[in-house]
Amino acid sequence: MLPLADVHELEARLGRVFTGEETARAAALLDDASALVRDEAGLTWVGDDGLLTVVPAAVRAVVLKAAERAARNPDGFRSESAGDYSYQRGDAEPGVFLTDAERRIVRRSVGRGGLWTQPTTRGDDEFTTVWVDDQFGAEPIPYDVYRN
């Protein structure tokens, strides 16, 4: 599936042009970031013709930010120093991932954020019996009403 952003946009963010091997890695990072965003959004942004439709700017920015993060820090380093060498790696995640804020941005961009309602029934059909008098004064008769 086509990535939601292209390698040239990632190059512009990083301020450099990729070489052959780097271009392939950048494309893979964009593919991974696009897959995560599509999963979060529940949309593919691919039309019936197989081409990308209009991708919201905020969604494109999230894809680029996730790919940029992985390109700048492929090992997921959390801290590193040079003088009296210091290295720390805590709960930093290597590779492509979405932060909680980025997930909210994606959901908000596709209208999946904010308040929502939860149905409290299973959608089962309901039958209720209404008793009506007939025009001749006989006993009331059942009149089934179907409600959906």
JSON list of C-alpha atoms in Angstrom, two decimals:
[
{"chain": "A", "resi": 1, "resn": "MET", "atom": "CA", "xyz": [0.00, 0.00, 0.00]},
{"chain": "A", "resi": 2, "resn": "LEU", "atom": "CA", "xyz": [1.24, 3.49, -0.76]},
{"chain": "A", "resi": 3, "resn": "PRO", "atom": "CA", "xyz": [2.80, 5.43, 2.12]},
{"chain": "A", "resi": 4, "resn": "LEU", "atom": "CA", "xyz": [0.93, 8.52, 3.33]},
{"chain": "A", "resi": 5, "resn": "ALA", "atom": "CA", "xyz": [4.03, 10.70, 2.85]},
{"chain": "A", "resi": 6, "resn": "ASP", "atom": "CA", "xyz": [7.01, 10.44, 0.51]},
{"chain": "A", "resi": 7, "resn": "VAL", "atom": "CA", "xyz": [10.75, 10.20, 0.94]},
{"chain": "A", "resi": 8, "resn": "HIS", "atom": "CA", "xyz": [11.33, 13.76, -0.34]},
{"chain": "A", "resi": 9, "resn": "GLU", "atom": "CA", "xyz": [9.21, 15.17, 2.49]},
{"chain": "A", "resi": 10, "resn": "LEU", "atom": "CA", "xyz": [11.25, 13.18, 5.01]},
{"chain": "A", "resi": 11, "resn": "GLU", "atom": "CA", "xyz": [14.48, 14.42, 3.42]},
{"chain": "A", "resi": 12, "resn": "ALA", "atom": "CA", "xyz": [13.26, 17.99, 3.81]},
{"chain": "A", "resi": 13, "resn": "ARG", "atom": "CA", "xyz": [12.53, 17.42, 7.51]},
{"chain": "A", "resi": 14, "resn": "LEU", "atom": "CA", "xyz": [15.94, 15.90, 8.11]},
{"chain": "A", "resi": 15, "resn": "GLY", "atom": "CA", "xyz": [17.72, 18.52, 5.98]},
{"chain": "A", "resi": 16, "resn": "ARG", "atom": "CA", "xyz": [19.64, 16.07, 3.82]},
{"chain": "A", "resi": 17, "resn": "VAL", "atom": "CA", "xyz": [19.32, 13.91, 0.72]},
{"chain": "A", "resi": 18, "resn": "PHE", "atom": "CA", "xyz": [19.33, 10.14, 1.16]},
{"chain": "A", "resi": 19, "resn": "THR", "atom": "CA", "xyz": [21.72, 7.84, -0.68]},
{"chain": "A", "resi": 20, "resn": "GLY", "atom": "CA", "xyz": [20.56, 4.56, -2.29]},
{"chain": "A", "resi": 21, "resn": "GLU", "atom": "CA", "xyz": [20.48, 2.37, 0.82]},
{"chain": "A", "resi": 22, "resn": "GLU", "atom": "CA", "xyz": [19.17, 5.20, 2.99]},
{"chain": "A", "resi": 23, "resn": "THR", "atom": "CA", "xyz": [16.33, 5.82, 0.51]},
{"chain": "A", "resi": 24, "resn": "ALA", "atom": "CA", "xyz": [15.16, 2.22, 0.85]},
{"chain": "A", "resi": 25, "resn": "ARG", "atom": "CA", "xyz": [15.27, 2.45, 4.66]},
{"chain": "A", "resi": 26, "resn": "ALA", "atom": "CA", "xyz": [13.41, 5.79, 4.62]},
{"chain": "A", "resi": 27, "resn": "ALA", "atom": "CA", "xyz": [10.71, 4.27, 2.40]},
{"chain": "A", "resi": 28, "resn": "ALA", "atom": "CA", "xyz": [10.37, 1.34, 4.83]},
{"chain": "A", "resi": 29, "resn": "LEU", "atom": "CA", "xyz": [10.05, 3.74, 7.78]},
{"chain": "A", "resi": 30, "resn": "LEU", "atom": "CA", "xyz": [7.33, 5.68, 5.96]},
{"chain": "A", "resi": 31, "resn": "ASP", "atom": "CA", "xyz": [5.52, 2.42, 5.16]},
{"chain": "A", "resi": 32, "resn": "ASP", "atom": "CA", "xyz": [5.64, 1.40, 8.83]},
{"chain": "A", "resi": 33, "resn": "ALA", "atom": "CA", "xyz": [4.48, 4.80, 10.07]},
{"chain": "A", "resi": 34, "resn": "SER", "atom": "CA", "xyz": [1.67, 4.84, 7.48]},
{"chain": "A", "resi": 35, "resn": "ALA", "atom": "CA", "xyz": [0.51, 1.39, 8.57]},
{"chain": "A", "resi": 36, "resn": "LEU", "atom": "CA", "xyz": [0.34, 2.50, 12.22]},
{"chain": "A", "resi": 37, "resn": "VAL", "atom": "CA", "xyz": [-1.59, 5.65, 11.32]},
{"chain": "A", "resi": 38, "resn": "ARG", "atom": "CA", "xyz": [-4.00, 3.73, 9.09]},
{"chain": "A", "resi": 39, "resn": "ASP", "atom": "CA", "xyz": [-4.63, 1.28, 11.90]},
{"chain": "A", "resi": 40, "resn": "GLU", "atom": "CA", "xyz": [-5.31, 4.09, 14.35]},
{"chain": "A", "resi": 41, "resn": "ALA", "atom": "CA", "xyz": [-7.56, 6.00, 11.94]},
{"chain": "A", "resi": 42, "resn": "GLY", "atom": "CA", "xyz": [-9.43, 3.04, 10.52]},
{"chain": "A", "resi": 43, "resn": "LEU", "atom": "CA", "xyz": [-8.97, 4.54, 7.03]},
{"chain": "A", "resi": 44, "resn": "THR", "atom": "CA", "xyz": [-6.60, 3.75, 4.17]},
{"chain": "A", "resi": 45, "resn": "TRP", "atom": "CA", "xyz": [-6.84, 6.97, 2.10]},
{"chain": "A", "resi": 46, "resn": "VAL", "atom": "CA", "xyz": [-6.59, 4.85, -1.03]},
{"chain": "A", "resi": 47, "resn": "GLY", "atom": "CA", "xyz": [-9.24, 5.29, -3.68]},
{"chain": "A", "resi": 48, "resn": "ASP", "atom": "CA", "xyz": [-10.82, 2.64, -5.90]},
{"chain": "A", "resi": 49, "resn": "ASP", "atom": "CA", "xyz": [-8.18, 3.45, -8.53]},
{"chain": "A", "resi": 50, "resn": "GLY", "atom": "CA", "xyz": [-5.39, 2.43, -6.13]},
{"chain": "A", "resi": 51, "resn": "LEU", "atom": "CA", "xyz": [-4.10, 6.00, -5.75]},
{"chain": "A", "resi": 52, "resn": "LEU", "atom": "CA", "xyz": [-3.93, 8.07, -2.61]},
{"chain": "A", "resi": 53, "resn": "THR", "atom": "CA", "xyz": [-6.86, 10.33, -1.89]},
{"chain": "A", "resi": 54, "resn": "VAL", "atom": "CA", "xyz": [-6.41, 13.58, 0.01]},
{"chain": "A", "resi": 55, "resn": "VAL", "atom": "CA", "xyz": [-4.60, 12.86, 3.27]},
{"chain": "A", "resi": 56, "resn": "PRO", "atom": "CA", "xyz": [-5.23, 15.42, 6.04]},
{"chain": "A", "resi": 57, "resn": "ALA", "atom": "CA", "xyz": [-2.17, 17.58, 6.72]},
{"chain": "A", "resi": 58, "resn": "ALA", "atom": "CA", "xyz": [-2.14, 16.62, 10.40]},
{"chain": "A", "resi": 59, "resn": "VAL", "atom": "CA", "xyz": [-2.10, 12.92, 9.50]},
{"chain": "A", "resi": 60, "resn": "ARG", "atom": "CA", "xyz": [0.74, 13.46, 7.04]},
{"chain": "A", "resi": 61, "resn": "ALA", "atom": "CA", "xyz": [2.66, 15.35, 9.74]},
{"chain": "A", "resi": 62, "resn": "VAL", "atom": "CA", "xyz": [2.23, 12.45, 12.20]},
{"chain": "A", "resi": 63, "resn": "VAL", "atom": "CA", "xyz": [3.54, 9.96, 9.62]},
{"chain": "A", "resi": 64, "resn": "LEU", "atom": "CA", "xyz": [6.56, 12.14, 8.91]},
{"chain": "A", "resi": 65, "resn": "LYS", "atom": "CA", "xyz": [7.26, 12.77, 12.61]},
{"chain": "A", "resi": 66, "resn": "ALA", "atom": "CA", "xyz": [7.17, 9.04, 13.45]},
{"chain": "A", "resi": 67, "resn": "ALA", "atom": "CA", "xyz": [9.45, 8.21, 10.51]},
{"chain": "A", "resi": 68, "resn": "GLU", "atom": "CA", "xyz": [11.77, 11.12, 11.36]},
{"chain": "A", "resi": 69, "resn": "ARG", "atom": "CA", "xyz": [12.05, 9.95, 14.96]},
{"chain": "A", "resi": 70, "resn": "ALA", "atom": "CA", "xyz": [13.05, 6.46, 13.80]},
{"chain": "A", "resi": 71, "resn": "ALA", "atom": "CA", "xyz": [15.51, 7.84, 11.22]},
{"chain": "A", "resi": 72, "resn": "ARG", "atom": "CA", "xyz": [17.22, 10.14, 13.73]},
{"chain": "A", "resi": 73, "resn": "ASN", "atom": "CA", "xyz": [17.33, 7.56, 16.52]},
{"chain": "A", "resi": 74, "resn": "PRO", "atom": "CA", "xyz": [17.11, 4.04, 15.06]},
{"chain": "A", "resi": 75, "resn": "ASP", "atom": "CA", "xyz": [18.30, 2.35, 18.25]},
{"chain": "A", "resi": 76, "resn": "GLY", "atom": "CA", "xyz": [15.91, 4.25, 20.51]},
{"chain": "A", "resi": 77, "resn": "PHE", "atom": "CA", "xyz": [18.63, 5.85, 22.64]},
{"chain": "A", "resi": 78, "resn": "ARG", "atom": "CA", "xyz": [17.23, 7.86, 25.46]},
{"chain": "A", "resi": 79, "resn": "SER", "atom": "CA", "xyz": [20.41, 9.58, 26.56]},
{"chain": "A", "resi": 80, "resn": "GLU", "atom": "CA", "xyz": [24.08, 9.70, 25.61]},
{"chain": "A", "resi": 81, "resn": "SER", "atom": "CA", "xyz": [27.03, 11.89, 26.62]},
{"chain": "A", "resi": 82, "resn": "ALA", "atom": "CA", "xyz": [30.54, 12.39, 25.27]},
{"chain": "A", "resi": 83, "resn": "GLY", "atom": "CA", "xyz": [32.67, 13.65, 28.21]},
{"chain": "A", "resi": 84, "resn": "ASP", "atom": "CA", "xyz": [33.33, 10.72, 30.56]},
{"chain": "A", "resi": 85, "resn": "TYR", "atom": "CA", "xyz": [31.06, 8.74, 28.30]},
{"chain": "A", "resi": 86, "resn": "SER", "atom": "CA", "xyz": [27.59, 8.19, 29.68]},
{"chain": "A", "resi": 87, "resn": "TYR", "atom": "CA", "xyz": [24.87, 6.07, 28.13]},
{"chain": "A", "resi": 88, "resn": "GLN", "atom": "CA", "xyz": [21.33, 5.51, 29.30]},
{"chain": "A", "resi": 89, "resn": "ARG", "atom": "CA", "xyz": [18.53, 3.61, 27.70]},
{"chain": "A", "resi": 90, "resn": "GLY", "atom": "CA", "xyz": [15.34, 3.31, 29.63]},
{"chain": "A", "resi": 91, "resn": "ASP", "atom": "CA", "xyz": [11.91, 2.70, 28.23]},
{"chain": "A", "resi": 92, "resn": "ALA", "atom": "CA", "xyz": [12.66, 4.37, 24.89]},
{"chain": "A", "resi": 93, "resn": "GLU", "atom": "CA", "xyz": [11.20, 2.46, 21.98]},
{"chain": "A", "resi": 94, "resn": "PRO", "atom": "CA", "xyz": [13.37, 1.69, 18.95]},
{"chain": "A", "resi": 95, "resn": "GLY", "atom": "CA", "xyz": [11.82, 1.82, 15.50]},
{"chain": "A", "resi": 96, "resn": "VAL", "atom": "CA", "xyz": [8.62, 3.46, 14.37]},
{"chain": "A", "resi": 97, "resn": "PHE", "atom": "CA", "xyz": [5.91, 4.16, 16.95]},
{"chain": "A", "resi": 98, "resn": "LEU", "atom": "CA", "xyz": [3.15, 6.67, 17.64]},
{"chain": "A", "resi": 99, "resn": "THR", "atom": "CA", "xyz": [3.04, 8.70, 20.81]},
{"chain": "A", "resi": 100, "resn": "ASP", "atom": "CA", "xyz": [-0.22, 9.15, 22.71]},
{"chain": "A", "resi": 101, "resn": "ALA", "atom": "CA", "xyz": [-0.42, 12.74, 21.43]},
{"chain": "A", "resi": 102, "resn": "GLU", "atom": "CA", "xyz": [0.03, 11.57, 17.84]},
{"chain": "A", "resi": 103, "resn": "ARG", "atom": "CA", "xyz": [-2.69, 8.97, 18.27]},
{"chain": "A", "resi": 104, "resn": "ARG", "atom": "CA", "xyz": [-5.05, 11.71, 19.48]},
{"chain": "A", "resi": 105, "resn": "ILE", "atom": "CA", "xyz": [-4.14, 13.88, 16.48]},
{"chain": "A", "resi": 106, "resn": "VAL", "atom": "CA", "xyz": [-4.93, 11.06, 14.06]},
{"chain": "A", "resi": 107, "resn": "ARG", "atom": "CA", "xyz": [-8.24, 10.22, 15.75]},
{"chain": "A", "resi": 108, "resn": "ARG", "atom": "CA", "xyz": [-9.25, 13.88, 15.85]},
{"chain": "A", "resi": 109, "resn": "SER", "atom": "CA", "xyz": [-8.34, 14.31, 12.16]},
{"chain": "A", "resi": 110, "resn": "VAL", "atom": "CA", "xyz": [-10.75, 11.56, 11.13]},
{"chain": "A", "resi": 111, "resn": "GLY", "atom": "CA", "xyz": [-13.49, 12.52, 13.56]},
{"chain": "A", "resi": 112, "resn": "ARG", "atom": "CA", "xyz": [-12.95, 9.68, 16.02]},
{"chain": "A", "resi": 113, "resn": "GLY", "atom": "CA", "xyz": [-12.07, 11.77, 19.05]},
{"chain": "A", "resi": 114, "resn": "GLY", "atom": "CA", "xyz": [-14.13, 13.45, 21.70]},
{"chain": "A", "resi": 115, "resn": "LEU", "atom": "CA", "xyz": [-17.45, 12.37, 23.10]},
{"chain": "A", "resi": 116, "resn": "TRP", "atom": "CA", "xyz": [-19.35, 9.36, 21.84]},
{"chain": "A", "resi": 117, "resn": "THR", "atom": "CA", "xyz": [-22.33, 7.30, 22.87]},
{"chain": "A", "resi": 118, "resn": "GLN", "atom": "CA", "xyz": [-22.40, 3.65, 23.81]},
{"chain": "A", "resi": 119, "resn": "PRO", "atom": "CA", "xyz": [-25.48, 1.67, 22.87]},
{"chain": "A", "resi": 120, "resn": "THR", "atom": "CA", "xyz": [-26.96, -0.18, 25.83]},
{"chain": "A", "resi": 121, "resn": "THR", "atom": "CA", "xyz": [-28.92, -2.75, 23.84]},
{"chain": "A", "resi": 122, "resn": "ARG", "atom": "CA", "xyz": [-27.86, -5.39, 21.41]},
{"chain": "A", "resi": 123, "resn": "GLY", "atom": "CA", "xyz": [-30.21, -4.07, 18.78]},
{"chain": "A", "resi": 124, "resn": "ASP", "atom": "CA", "xyz": [-32.64, -6.95, 19.34]},
{"chain": "A", "resi": 125, "resn": "ASP", "atom": "CA", "xyz": [-36.07, -6.41, 17.92]},
{"chain": "A", "resi": 126, "resn": "GLU", "atom": "CA", "xyz": [-38.79, -5.80, 20.46]},
{"chain": "A", "resi": 127, "resn": "PHE", "atom": "CA", "xyz": [-42.39, -6.87, 20.36]},
{"chain": "A", "resi": 128, "resn": "THR", "atom": "CA", "xyz": [-44.95, -5.34, 22.65]},
{"chain": "A", "resi": 129, "resn": "THR", "atom": "CA", "xyz": [-48.58, -6.18, 22.81]},
{"chain": "A", "resi": 130, "resn": "VAL", "atom": "CA", "xyz": [-51.08, -3.39, 22.85]},
{"chain": "A", "resi": 131, "resn": "TRP", "atom": "CA", "xyz": [-54.66, -4.22, 23.79]},
{"chain": "A", "resi": 132, "resn": "VAL", "atom": "CA", "xyz": [-57.34, -2.31, 21.92]},
{"chain": "A", "resi": 133, "resn": "ASP", "atom": "CA", "xyz": [-61.10, -2.20, 22.13]},
{"chain": "A", "resi": 134, "resn": "ASP", "atom": "CA", "xyz": [-62.95, -3.23, 19.05]},
{"chain": "A", "resi": 135, "resn": "GLN", "atom": "CA", "xyz": [-65.79, -1.18, 17.66]},
{"chain": "A", "resi": 136, "resn": "PHE", "atom": "CA", "xyz": [-68.46, -3.65, 18.80]},
{"chain": "A", "resi": 137, "resn": "GLY", "atom": "CA", "xyz": [-67.76, -3.53, 22.55]},
{"chain": "A", "resi": 138, "resn": "ALA", "atom": "CA", "xyz": [-66.24, -7.01, 22.81]},
{"chain": "A", "resi": 139, "resn": "GLU", "atom": "CA", "xyz": [-63.29, -7.92, 24.99]},
{"chain": "A", "resi": 140, "resn": "PRO", "atom": "CA", "xyz": [-60.07, -6.02, 24.15]},
{"chain": "A", "resi": 141, "resn": "ILE", "atom": "CA", "xyz": [-58.04, -7.73, 21.45]},
{"chain": "A", "resi": 142, "resn": "PRO", "atom": "CA", "xyz": [-54.24, -7.91, 21.14]},
{"chain": "A", "resi": 143, "resn": "TYR", "atom": "CA", "xyz": [-52.71, -5.66, 18.55]},
{"chain": "A", "resi": 144, "resn": "ASP", "atom": "CA", "xyz": [-49.03, -6.53, 18.06]},
{"chain": "A", "resi": 145, "resn": "VAL", "atom": "CA", "xyz": [-46.82, -3.60, 17.30]},
{"chain": "A", "resi": 146, "resn": "TYR", "atom": "CA", "xyz": [-43.40, -4.21, 15.84]},
{"chain": "A", "resi": 147, "resn": "ARG", "atom": "CA", "xyz": [-40.73, -1.76, 16.93]},
{"chain": "A", "resi": 148, "resn": "ASN", "atom": "CA", "xyz": [-37.17, -1.77, 15.70]}
]
